[in-house]
């Protein structure tokens, strides 16, 4: 009976201890206290807007505290995650940022060590604690900074979110609060992202996002979710600039310059990747790359992309730079060869057409044509004839006229002249 009574007493004591610090106390978890030999912990949580303070106590006497080194093992895991975080602490509280998590399971145990030898004297059992936060209606939050001053954040609204809510976005950076400039909306007019331009970022100072849910029917404020980023870690760089290619005898050399960045622009911060058509992507830390280039089968292009890796961990690659065409001597040879081949083919084609025309002329000549000039006149009169067809026919007939008997010659020459003008006009 006495044991049961101890728990609320401890809770009440701790309540008064922390009441002055925090206005809200959400002791919304169950306290599951297990007996160790002598030691045990009591856990509770307090919440201010953006964080949960998990605290615990022990039932050591003052003498024991003086005599031994006291340490605590804290282990906690957010709901629906696999990662367990474990820490050894000397203080009796831990600030836990929920971000987009709807709660966590935690457990604490006390360890007593001898002051001189650091030998373990005693260890308590685990005391477990569950913290349940208000429901979280959004997931997959992701933000990028690009082109120095542009800032985009996007999120998904969970299916279980009530229909009558709206999501509002703001962030705090270097002491100033910025409201969203332009919301990105889904088909149901819900805000699912924010797009901001002309923002200024201090690369190493945190961006603290505040995503607040509002009830649209009674305009009451729902839960707020908080997440913070270091600007440098979410920067998507522009592609490398001034990419150029130099062709050497047995290799090609690609040069570029790093793009502008909000953070450090020291050379060693950048990691590049070079991509050449049909070749493996290569990682490069210098601002140039020599590619051993043996048998260029065809014209190919080089592209470079960049991210920060060495100075700051950043997973976001830039887009690839515009492809730069590689003019290898051998590829030029192929080009020349194709050009020659094309000319030859064109010449042969011309010959063939000419021969064919000749052949058909002969064919036409073998059939008797009594008054070719009359025929031409008829064609000229017939305006419905297809123009192309007419000119072709006329060309053929103009050749025929050259073969016509001597007495028609003068008339024919005149007609030919007329025809040529006609054809020219048509063209
Ligand atoms: C701490 O609690 C345990 C279990 O209730 C008890 O056995 C022990 O005597 C307590 N220690 C002190 C110093 O109160
Ligand atoms: C969104 O997040 C959920 C859980 O956090 C995950 O299962 C899902 O694959 C994510 N969807 C996308 C498109 O990233
Ligand atoms: C990048 O920023 C510059 C200057 O702010 C602007 O002129 C340019 O259009 C931007 N480029 C893109 C792709 O948004
Ligand atoms: C940022 O959001 C704007 C507005 O939706 C969009 O036009 C732009 O492409 C986005 N930029 C990136 C890099 O996602
Ligand atoms: C987050 O935004 C909401 C709505 O604008 C505001 O009421 C709340 O105080 C903000 N939280 C913090 C920690 O600034
Ligand atoms: C507003 O409405 C929601 C349900 O639509 C309810 O849960 C909430 O308590 C209401 N808030 C106020 C201040 O009336
Ligand atoms: C890139 O090329 C342009 C034009 O060729 C030049 O004006 C500029 O200085 C170059 N930038 C760098 C960083 O070399
Ligand atoms: C390319 O080869 C020629 C002769 O084979 C040589 O004279 C020239 O120096 C070489 N050029 C380079 C850049 O290696
Ligand atoms: C290139 O670097 C990236 C990022 O660090 C790494 O994931 C990848 O395995 C590297 N590729 C090669 C071929 O080294």
Coordinates of C-alpha atoms and ligand atoms in Angstrom, one line a residue:
X1 CA 0.0 0.0 0.0
X2 CA 2.8 2.4 1.0
X3 CA 4.5 1.7 -2.3
X4 CA 1.5 2.8 -4.3
X5 CA 1.2 6.0 -2.3
X6 CA 4.8 7.0 -3.1
X7 CA 4.1 7.4 -6.8
X8 CA 1.5 10.2 -6.7
X9 CA 3.5 11.9 -3.9
X10 CA 6.6 12.0 -6.2
X11 CA 4.5 13.1 -9.1
X12 CA 3.0 15.9 -7.1
X13 CA 6.4 17.0 -5.8
X14 CA 7.8 17.0 -9.3
X15 CA 4.7 18.9 -10.5
X16 CA 5.4 21.7 -8.1
X17 CA 9.1 21.7 -9.0
X18 CA 8.4 22.2 -12.7
X19 CA 5.2 24.2 -12.6
X20 CA 6.9 27.5 -12.4
X21 CA 8.9 26.7 -15.6
X22 CA 6.2 25.4 -17.8
X23 CA 2.6 26.4 -18.1
X24 CA 1.3 23.2 -19.5
X25 CA 1.9 19.7 -18.2
X26 CA 0.7 16.8 -20.2
X27 CA 1.4 13.8 -18.0
X28 CA -0.5 11.9 -20.7
X29 CA 1.5 8.7 -20.5
X30 CA 1.3 5.8 -18.2
X31 CA 4.0 5.4 -15.5
X32 CA 5.1 1.9 -15.4
X33 CA 7.4 1.7 -12.4
X34 CA 9.4 -1.4 -11.8
X35 CA 11.2 -2.3 -8.7
X36 CA 14.9 -2.7 -8.7
X37 CA 16.7 -3.7 -5.6
X38 CA 16.7 -0.2 -4.1
X39 CA 16.6 2.2 -6.9
X40 CA 13.8 3.4 -9.1
X41 CA 12.9 6.3 -11.3
X42 CA 9.7 8.2 -11.9
X43 CA 9.2 9.8 -15.3
X44 CA 7.0 12.6 -16.4
X45 CA 6.8 14.9 -19.4
X46 CA 6.0 18.6 -19.9
X47 CA 5.4 20.2 -23.2
X48 CA 5.8 23.7 -24.4
X49 CA 4.9 24.6 -28.0
X50 CA 7.6 23.0 -29.9
X51 CA 9.2 20.5 -27.6
X52 CA 8.7 17.9 -24.9
X53 CA 10.8 17.9 -21.8
X54 CA 11.1 14.4 -20.4
X55 CA 12.1 14.4 -16.8
X56 CA 12.8 11.8 -14.2
X57 CA 13.7 11.4 -10.6
X58 CA 15.4 8.9 -8.3
X59 CA 14.8 7.9 -4.7
X60 CA 18.4 8.2 -3.6
X61 CA 19.3 9.6 -0.2
X62 CA 21.5 12.7 0.0
X63 CA 24.3 10.6 1.4
X64 CA 24.1 8.2 -1.6
X65 CA 24.2 11.1 -4.0
X66 CA 27.3 12.5 -2.3
X67 CA 29.0 9.1 -2.1
X68 CA 28.4 7.8 -5.7
X69 CA 28.5 9.1 -9.2
X70 CA 24.9 8.9 -10.5
X71 CA 24.2 8.4 -14.2
X72 CA 21.0 7.6 -16.2
X73 CA 20.5 5.6 -19.3
X74 CA 17.8 7.0 -21.5
X75 CA 16.4 5.1 -24.5
X76 CA 13.6 6.4 -26.6
X77 CA 11.9 5.6 -29.9
X78 CA 9.3 7.7 -31.9
X79 CA 6.1 6.0 -32.8
X80 CA 6.2 4.2 -36.2
X81 CA 9.9 4.4 -36.4
X82 CA 12.6 1.7 -36.0
X83 CA 15.5 3.8 -34.8
X84 CA 16.1 3.6 -31.0
X85 CA 18.1 6.5 -29.6
X86 CA 20.2 5.7 -26.5
X87 CA 22.1 8.1 -24.3
X88 CA 23.9 8.1 -21.0
X89 CA 23.2 11.3 -19.1
X90 CA 24.1 12.9 -15.8
X91 CA 21.2 15.4 -15.8
X92 CA 17.6 14.3 -15.0
X93 CA 15.9 15.6 -18.1
X94 CA 16.0 15.5 -21.8
X95 CA 14.5 17.8 -24.4
X96 CA 12.8 15.9 -27.2
X97 CA 11.7 17.6 -30.4
X98 CA 8.7 15.8 -31.8
X99 CA 9.0 17.3 -35.2
X100 CA 6.3 15.4 -37.2
X101 CA 6.1 12.5 -34.8
X102 CA 2.9 11.8 -32.8
X103 CA 4.7 10.5 -29.7
X104 CA 7.4 8.3 -28.4
X105 CA 8.2 5.4 -26.0
X106 CA 11.0 6.1 -23.5
X107 CA 12.7 4.2 -20.7
X108 CA 15.2 5.3 -18.1
X109 CA 17.4 3.5 -15.6
X110 CA 19.8 4.7 -12.9
X111 CA 23.3 3.6 -12.5
X112 CA 25.5 4.2 -9.4
X113 CA 29.3 4.2 -9.8
X114 CA 32.0 4.3 -7.2
X115 CA 33.5 7.8 -7.4
X116 CA 37.2 6.7 -7.5
X117 CA 37.2 3.4 -9.3
X118 CA 34.2 4.0 -11.7
X119 CA 33.0 0.5 -10.8
X120 CA 29.3 -0.1 -11.1
X121 CA 27.8 -0.3 -7.6
X122 CA 24.1 -0.7 -8.6
X123 CA 21.7 -0.4 -11.5
X124 CA 18.0 0.0 -11.4
X125 CA 15.5 -1.7 -13.7
X126 CA 14.0 0.2 -16.7
X127 CA 11.1 2.6 -16.0
X128 CA 9.0 3.0 -19.1
X129 CA 7.0 6.0 -20.2
X130 CA 4.8 6.7 -23.2
X131 CA 4.2 10.2 -24.6
X132 CA 1.2 10.8 -26.9
X133 CA 1.1 14.0 -28.8
X134 CA -1.9 15.4 -30.7
X135 CA -2.4 13.8 -34.1
X136 CA -0.1 14.8 -36.9
X137 CA -1.9 15.4 -40.1
X138 CA 1.1 15.9 -42.4
X139 CA 4.0 13.8 -43.6
X140 CA 6.8 13.7 -46.1
X141 CA 7.9 17.3 -45.4
X142 CA 10.8 18.3 -47.6
X143 CA 12.4 21.7 -48.1
X144 CA 15.0 23.0 -50.5
X145 CA 16.9 26.3 -51.0
X146 CA 17.9 26.8 -54.6
X147 CA 19.3 29.6 -56.8
X148 CA 20.6 31.3 -53.6
X149 CA 17.3 33.0 -52.6
X150 CA 14.5 30.6 -53.5
X151 CA 12.9 28.5 -50.8
X152 CA 10.4 25.6 -51.4
X153 CA 8.8 23.3 -48.9
X154 CA 6.3 20.6 -49.7
X155 CA 4.3 18.1 -47.6
X156 CA 1.5 15.6 -47.9
X157 CA -1.7 15.8 -46.0
X158 CA -2.5 12.4 -44.4
X159 CA -5.7 10.7 -45.5
X160 CA -7.0 10.7 -41.9
X161 CA -6.8 14.5 -41.6
X162 CA -10.2 16.1 -41.1
X163 CA -11.8 17.7 -44.1
X164 CA -12.3 21.2 -42.6
X165 CA -8.6 22.0 -41.8
X166 CA -6.1 24.2 -43.5
X167 CA -2.3 24.2 -43.1
X168 CA -0.3 27.4 -42.5
X169 CA 3.4 27.7 -42.9
X170 CA 5.9 30.2 -41.4
X171 CA 9.5 30.0 -40.4
X172 CA 11.9 31.7 -38.1
X173 CA 15.5 32.5 -39.1
X174 CA 18.0 34.7 -37.3
X175 CA 15.3 36.0 -35.0
X176 CA 12.8 37.0 -37.7
X177 CA 9.5 35.3 -38.5
X178 CA 8.6 34.9 -42.2
X179 CA 5.1 34.0 -43.3
X180 CA 4.6 32.0 -46.5
X181 CA 4.6 34.2 -49.6
X182 CA 2.8 31.8 -51.9
X183 CA 1.1 28.5 -51.1
X184 CA 1.1 25.5 -53.4
X185 CA -2.4 24.0 -53.3
X186 CA -3.8 20.6 -54.2
X187 CA -7.1 20.0 -56.0
X188 CA -9.1 20.4 -52.8
X189 CA -7.5 23.8 -52.2
X190 CA -5.5 22.6 -49.3
X191 CA -2.0 24.0 -48.8
X192 CA 0.5 21.4 -49.6
X193 CA 3.6 23.5 -50.0
X194 CA 5.1 27.0 -49.9
X195 CA 7.1 28.8 -52.4
X196 CA 9.2 31.8 -51.4
X197 CA 11.6 34.0 -53.3
X198 CA 14.2 36.7 -52.5
X199 CA 14.9 35.2 -49.1
X200 CA 18.2 35.6 -47.4
X201 CA 19.8 32.8 -45.5
X202 CA 22.6 32.7 -43.0
X203 CA 24.2 29.3 -44.0
X204 CA 24.8 28.0 -40.5
X205 CA 21.9 29.5 -38.5
X206 CA 18.8 27.3 -38.2
X207 CA 15.6 27.7 -40.2
X208 CA 12.8 26.8 -37.7
X209 CA 9.6 25.8 -39.5
X210 CA 6.3 26.2 -37.9
X211 CA 3.5 24.4 -39.7
X212 CA 0.2 25.1 -38.0
X213 CA -3.2 23.4 -38.5
X214 CA -6.3 25.5 -38.3
X215 CA -9.9 24.5 -38.1
X216 CA -11.7 26.3 -40.9
X217 CA -15.3 26.0 -39.5
X218 CA -14.5 27.7 -36.1
X219 CA -11.1 29.1 -36.9
X220 CA -9.5 27.5 -33.9
X221 CA -5.9 26.8 -33.9
X222 CA -5.0 23.1 -34.0
X223 CA -1.6 21.6 -33.4
X224 CA 1.6 23.1 -34.7
X225 CA 4.5 21.0 -36.0
X226 CA 8.0 22.1 -35.8
X227 CA 11.1 21.1 -37.8
X228 CA 14.4 22.8 -38.3
X229 CA 17.0 22.7 -40.9
X230 CA 20.5 24.2 -41.4
X231 CA 20.2 26.1 -44.7
X232 CA 23.4 24.6 -46.1
X233 CA 22.2 21.1 -45.7
X234 CA 19.1 21.7 -47.9
X235 CA 20.7 23.8 -50.6
X236 CA 20.3 22.5 -54.1
X237 CA 23.1 24.2 -56.1
X238 CA 22.8 25.5 -59.6
X239 CA 24.7 23.4 -62.2
X240 CA 28.4 24.1 -62.5
X241 CA 29.1 27.1 -64.8
X242 CA 31.3 27.7 -67.8
X243 CA 31.6 24.0 -68.7
X244 CA 34.0 23.6 -71.6
X245 CA 35.7 20.7 -73.3
X246 CA 39.3 20.5 -74.7
X247 CA 40.1 17.6 -77.0
X248 CA 43.6 16.3 -76.8
X249 CA 45.2 13.4 -78.7
X250 CA 44.2 10.5 -76.5
X251 CA 41.9 12.2 -74.0
X252 CA 39.5 14.9 -73.5
X253 CA 39.7 17.5 -70.7
X254 CA 36.6 19.0 -69.2
X255 CA 36.8 22.3 -67.2
X256 CA 34.1 24.1 -65.2
X257 CA 33.6 26.5 -62.4
X258 CA 31.5 26.0 -59.2
X259 CA 28.1 27.7 -59.0
X260 CA 27.3 30.4 -56.4
X261 CA 26.3 29.1 -53.0
X262 CA 24.9 30.4 -49.8
X263 CA 27.5 28.7 -47.7
X264 CA 31.3 28.2 -48.0
X265 CA 32.6 28.4 -51.6
X266 CA 36.0 26.9 -50.7
X267 CA 37.1 24.6 -53.5
X268 CA 37.3 21.6 -51.2
X269 CA 33.6 21.8 -50.3
X270 CA 32.3 20.8 -53.7
X271 CA 31.9 17.3 -55.1
X272 CA 31.3 17.0 -58.9
X273 CA 30.1 14.2 -61.1
X274 CA 31.0 14.1 -64.8
X275 CA 28.8 12.3 -67.3
X276 CA 29.9 11.5 -70.8
X277 CA 27.4 9.8 -73.1
X278 CA 27.6 6.0 -72.8
X279 CA 30.3 6.2 -70.1
X280 CA 30.2 5.6 -66.4
X281 CA 29.6 8.7 -64.1
X282 CA 32.8 9.8 -62.4
X283 CA 33.2 11.5 -59.1
X284 CA 35.6 14.4 -59.1
X285 CA 36.8 16.9 -56.5
X286 CA 38.9 19.2 -58.8
X287 CA 37.4 21.7 -61.2
X288 CA 38.5 19.7 -64.3
X289 CA 38.6 16.1 -65.4
X290 CA 40.7 14.3 -67.9
X291 CA 38.8 11.5 -69.6
X292 CA 40.8 8.7 -71.3
X293 CA 38.9 8.6 -74.5
X294 CA 39.8 5.7 -76.8
X295 CA 37.3 4.9 -79.4
X296 CA 34.6 7.5 -79.8
X297 CA 32.0 5.6 -81.8
X298 CA 29.8 8.6 -82.2
X299 CA 29.4 12.2 -81.3
X300 CA 28.9 12.5 -77.5
X301 CA 28.3 15.1 -74.9
X302 CA 29.7 16.0 -71.5
X303 CA 27.7 17.2 -68.5
X304 CA 28.7 18.1 -64.9
X305 CA 26.7 18.3 -61.7
X306 CA 27.6 19.3 -58.2
X307 CA 26.8 19.2 -54.5
X308 CA 28.4 20.0 -51.2
X309 CA 29.9 17.0 -49.5
X310 CA 33.1 17.6 -47.7
X311 CA 32.3 20.8 -45.7
X312 CA 28.7 19.9 -45.1
X313 CA 26.7 16.8 -45.6
X314 CA 24.2 17.5 -48.3
X315 CA 22.4 14.8 -50.3
X316 CA 20.9 17.1 -53.0
X317 CA 22.7 17.1 -56.4
X318 CA 22.3 20.0 -58.7
X319 CA 20.7 19.5 -62.1
X320 CA 23.1 18.4 -64.9
X321 CA 24.8 21.3 -66.8
X322 CA 23.7 21.8 -70.4
X323 CA 25.4 19.1 -72.5
X324 CA 28.7 20.3 -74.2
X325 CA 29.3 18.4 -77.4
X326 CA 32.7 16.8 -77.7
X327 CA 34.3 17.4 -81.1
X328 CA 36.9 14.7 -81.3
X329 CA 39.1 14.5 -84.3
X330 CA 37.8 11.1 -85.1
X331 CA 34.3 12.2 -84.8
X332 CA 35.1 15.0 -87.2
X333 CA 36.5 12.4 -89.6
X334 CA 33.3 10.5 -89.4
X335 CA 31.4 13.8 -90.1
X336 CA 33.6 14.5 -93.1
X337 CA 33.2 11.0 -94.4
X338 CA 29.4 11.2 -94.1
X339 CA 29.5 14.6 -95.9
X340 CA 31.5 13.1 -98.8
X341 CA 29.2 10.0 -98.9
X342 CA 26.2 12.3 -99.0
X343 CA 27.6 14.3 -101.9
X344 CA 28.5 11.2 -103.8
X345 CA 25.0 9.8 -103.2
X346 CA 23.4 13.1 -104.3
X347 CA 25.5 13.1 -107.5
X348 CA 24.6 9.5 -108.3
X349 CA 21.0 10.3 -107.6
X350 CA 21.1 13.2 -110.0
X351 CA 22.7 11.0 -112.7
X352 CA 20.0 8.4 -112.2
X353 CA 17.2 10.9 -112.5
X354 CA 18.8 12.3 -115.7
X355 CA 19.2 8.8 -117.2
X356 CA 15.7 8.0 -116.3
X357 CA 14.4 11.2 -117.9
X358 CA 16.4 10.4 -121.0
X359 CA 15.0 6.9 -121.1
X360 CA 11.4 8.1 -120.8
X361 CA 12.1 10.7 -123.5
X362 CA 13.2 8.0 -125.9
X363 CA 10.1 6.0 -125.0
X364 CA 8.0 9.1 -125.7
X365 CA 9.8 9.7 -129.0
X366 CA 9.1 6.1 -130.3
X367 CA 5.4 6.9 -130.1
X368 CA 4.2 9.3 -132.8
X369 CA 3.5 12.8 -131.7
X370 CA 1.7 14.7 -134.5
X371 CA 1.5 18.2 -133.2
X372 CA 3.5 18.6 -130.0
X373 CA 3.2 22.4 -130.1
X374 CA -0.6 22.1 -130.2
X375 CA -0.5 19.8 -127.2
X376 CA 1.5 22.4 -125.2
X377 CA -1.0 25.1 -126.1
X378 CA -3.8 22.8 -124.8
X379 CA -1.9 22.3 -121.5
X380 CA -1.4 26.0 -121.1
X381 CA -5.0 26.6 -121.6
X382 CA -6.0 24.0 -119.0
X383 CA -5.5 25.9 -115.8
X384 CA -6.9 23.2 -113.5
X385 CA -3.8 21.1 -114.2
X386 CA -1.5 20.6 -111.2
X387 CA 1.3 23.1 -111.4
X388 CA 4.1 20.7 -110.6
X389 CA 2.7 18.3 -113.1
X390 CA 2.5 21.0 -115.7
X391 CA 6.1 22.1 -115.3
X392 CA 7.3 18.6 -115.4
X393 CA 5.4 17.8 -118.5
X394 CA 6.5 21.0 -120.1
X395 CA 10.1 20.3 -119.3
X396 CA 9.8 17.0 -121.0
X397 CA 8.0 18.5 -124.0
X398 CA 10.5 21.3 -124.3
X399 CA 13.1 18.6 -124.8
X400 CA 10.8 16.9 -127.3
X401 CA 10.6 20.1 -129.3
X402 CA 14.4 20.1 -129.7
X403 CA 14.0 16.8 -131.6
X404 CA 11.1 18.1 -133.8
X405 CA 11.6 18.6 -137.7
X406 CA 13.3 21.6 -139.1
X407 CA 10.2 23.5 -140.4
X408 CA 8.8 24.0 -136.9
X409 CA 12.1 25.1 -135.4
X410 CA 11.5 28.9 -135.3
X411 CA 8.0 28.5 -133.8
X412 CA 9.4 26.0 -131.3
X413 CA 12.2 28.2 -130.1
X414 CA 9.8 31.0 -129.4
X415 CA 7.5 28.7 -127.6
X416 CA 10.4 27.3 -125.5
X417 CA 11.3 30.8 -124.5
X418 CA 7.8 31.5 -123.4
X419 CA 7.6 28.2 -121.5
X420 CA 10.8 29.0 -119.7
X421 CA 9.4 32.3 -118.5
X422 CA 6.2 30.5 -117.5
X423 CA 8.1 28.0 -115.5
X424 CA 10.1 30.6 -113.8
X425 CA 7.0 32.6 -112.9
X426 CA 5.5 29.5 -111.4
X427 CA 8.5 28.9 -109.3
Ligands
LIG1 C1 13.8 3.5 -3.2 O1 12.7 2.7 -3.6 C2 12.9 1.3 -3.4 C3 11.7 0.5 -3.9 O2 10.5 1.1 -3.5 C4 13.1 1.0 -1.9 O3 13.4 -0.4 -1.7 C5 14.3 1.9 -1.4 O4 14.5 1.7 -0.1 C6 14.1 3.3 -1.8 N1 15.3 4.1 -1.5 C7 15.3 5.2 -0.7 C8 16.6 5.8 -0.5 O5 14.2 5.7 -0.4
LIG2 C1 5.5 9.5 -47.3 O1 5.8 9.1 -45.9 C2 5.3 7.8 -45.6 C3 5.6 7.5 -44.2 O2 6.3 8.5 -43.5 C4 6.0 6.8 -46.5 O3 5.5 5.5 -46.3 C5 5.7 7.1 -48.0 O4 6.5 6.3 -48.8 C6 6.1 8.5 -48.3 N1 5.7 8.9 -49.6 C7 6.5 9.5 -50.5 C8 5.9 9.8 -51.8 O5 7.6 9.9 -50.2
LIG3 C1 18.1 32.6 -60.4 O1 18.3 33.9 -59.7 C2 18.6 35.0 -60.5 C3 18.8 36.2 -59.7 O2 17.9 36.2 -58.6 C4 17.5 35.1 -61.6 O3 17.8 36.2 -62.4 C5 17.3 33.9 -62.4 O4 16.2 34.0 -63.2 C6 17.1 32.7 -61.4 N1 17.0 31.5 -62.2 C7 16.0 30.6 -62.0 C8 16.1 29.4 -62.9 O5 15.1 30.8 -61.3
LIG4 C1 9.4 25.5 -56.3 O1 8.0 25.7 -56.3 C2 7.6 26.4 -57.4 C3 6.1 26.7 -57.3 O2 5.4 25.6 -57.2 C4 7.9 25.6 -58.7 O3 7.5 26.4 -59.8 C5 9.4 25.4 -58.7 O4 9.7 24.5 -59.8 C6 9.8 24.7 -57.5 N1 11.3 24.5 -57.5 C7 11.9 23.4 -57.2 C8 13.4 23.4 -57.4 O5 11.3 22.4 -56.8
LIG5 C1 3.5 28.8 -34.8 O1 2.5 29.4 -35.6 C2 1.3 29.6 -34.9 C3 0.3 30.2 -35.9 O2 0.8 31.3 -36.6 C4 1.5 30.5 -33.7 O3 0.2 30.7 -33.1 C5 2.5 29.8 -32.8 O4 2.7 30.7 -31.7 C6 3.8 29.6 -33.5 N1 4.7 28.9 -32.7 C7 5.9 29.3 -32.3 C8 6.7 28.5 -31.4 O5 6.3 30.4 -32.7
LIG6 C1 -13.6 23.5 -33.6 O1 -14.1 22.4 -34.3 C2 -13.4 21.2 -34.0 C3 -14.1 20.1 -34.8 O2 -14.5 20.6 -36.1 C4 -13.4 20.8 -32.6 O3 -12.6 19.7 -32.4 C5 -12.8 22.0 -31.8 O4 -12.9 21.7 -30.4 C6 -13.5 23.3 -32.1 N1 -12.8 24.3 -31.4 C7 -13.5 25.3 -30.8 C8 -12.6 26.4 -30.1 O5 -14.7 25.4 -30.8
LIG7 C1 32.3 32.3 -67.3 O1 32.3 32.7 -68.6 C2 31.9 34.1 -68.8 C3 31.9 34.4 -70.3 O2 32.7 33.5 -71.0 C4 32.9 35.0 -68.1 O3 32.5 36.3 -68.2 C5 32.9 34.6 -66.6 O4 33.9 35.4 -65.9 C6 33.2 33.2 -66.4 N1 33.0 32.8 -65.0 C7 34.0 32.2 -64.3 C8 33.6 32.0 -62.9 O5 35.0 31.9 -64.8
LIG8 C1 49.3 15.2 -80.3 O1 50.1 14.3 -81.2 C2 51.0 15.0 -82.0 C3 51.8 14.0 -82.9 O2 51.3 12.7 -82.7 C4 52.0 15.8 -81.1 O3 52.9 16.5 -81.9 C5 51.2 16.7 -80.2 O4 52.1 17.4 -79.3 C6 50.2 15.9 -79.4 N1 49.4 16.9 -78.6 C7 49.1 16.7 -77.4 C8 48.3 17.8 -76.8 O5 49.4 15.7 -76.8
LIG9 C1 30.3 9.1 -56.0 O1 30.0 9.8 -54.9 C2 28.7 9.5 -54.4 C3 28.3 10.4 -53.3 O2 29.3 10.5 -52.4 C4 28.7 8.0 -54.0 O3 27.4 7.7 -53.5 C5 29.0 7.2 -55.1 O4 29.1 5.8 -54.7 C6 30.4 7.6 -55.7 N1 30.6 6.9 -56.9 C7 31.8 6.4 -57.3 C8 31.8 5.7 -58.6 O5 32.7 6.5 -56.5

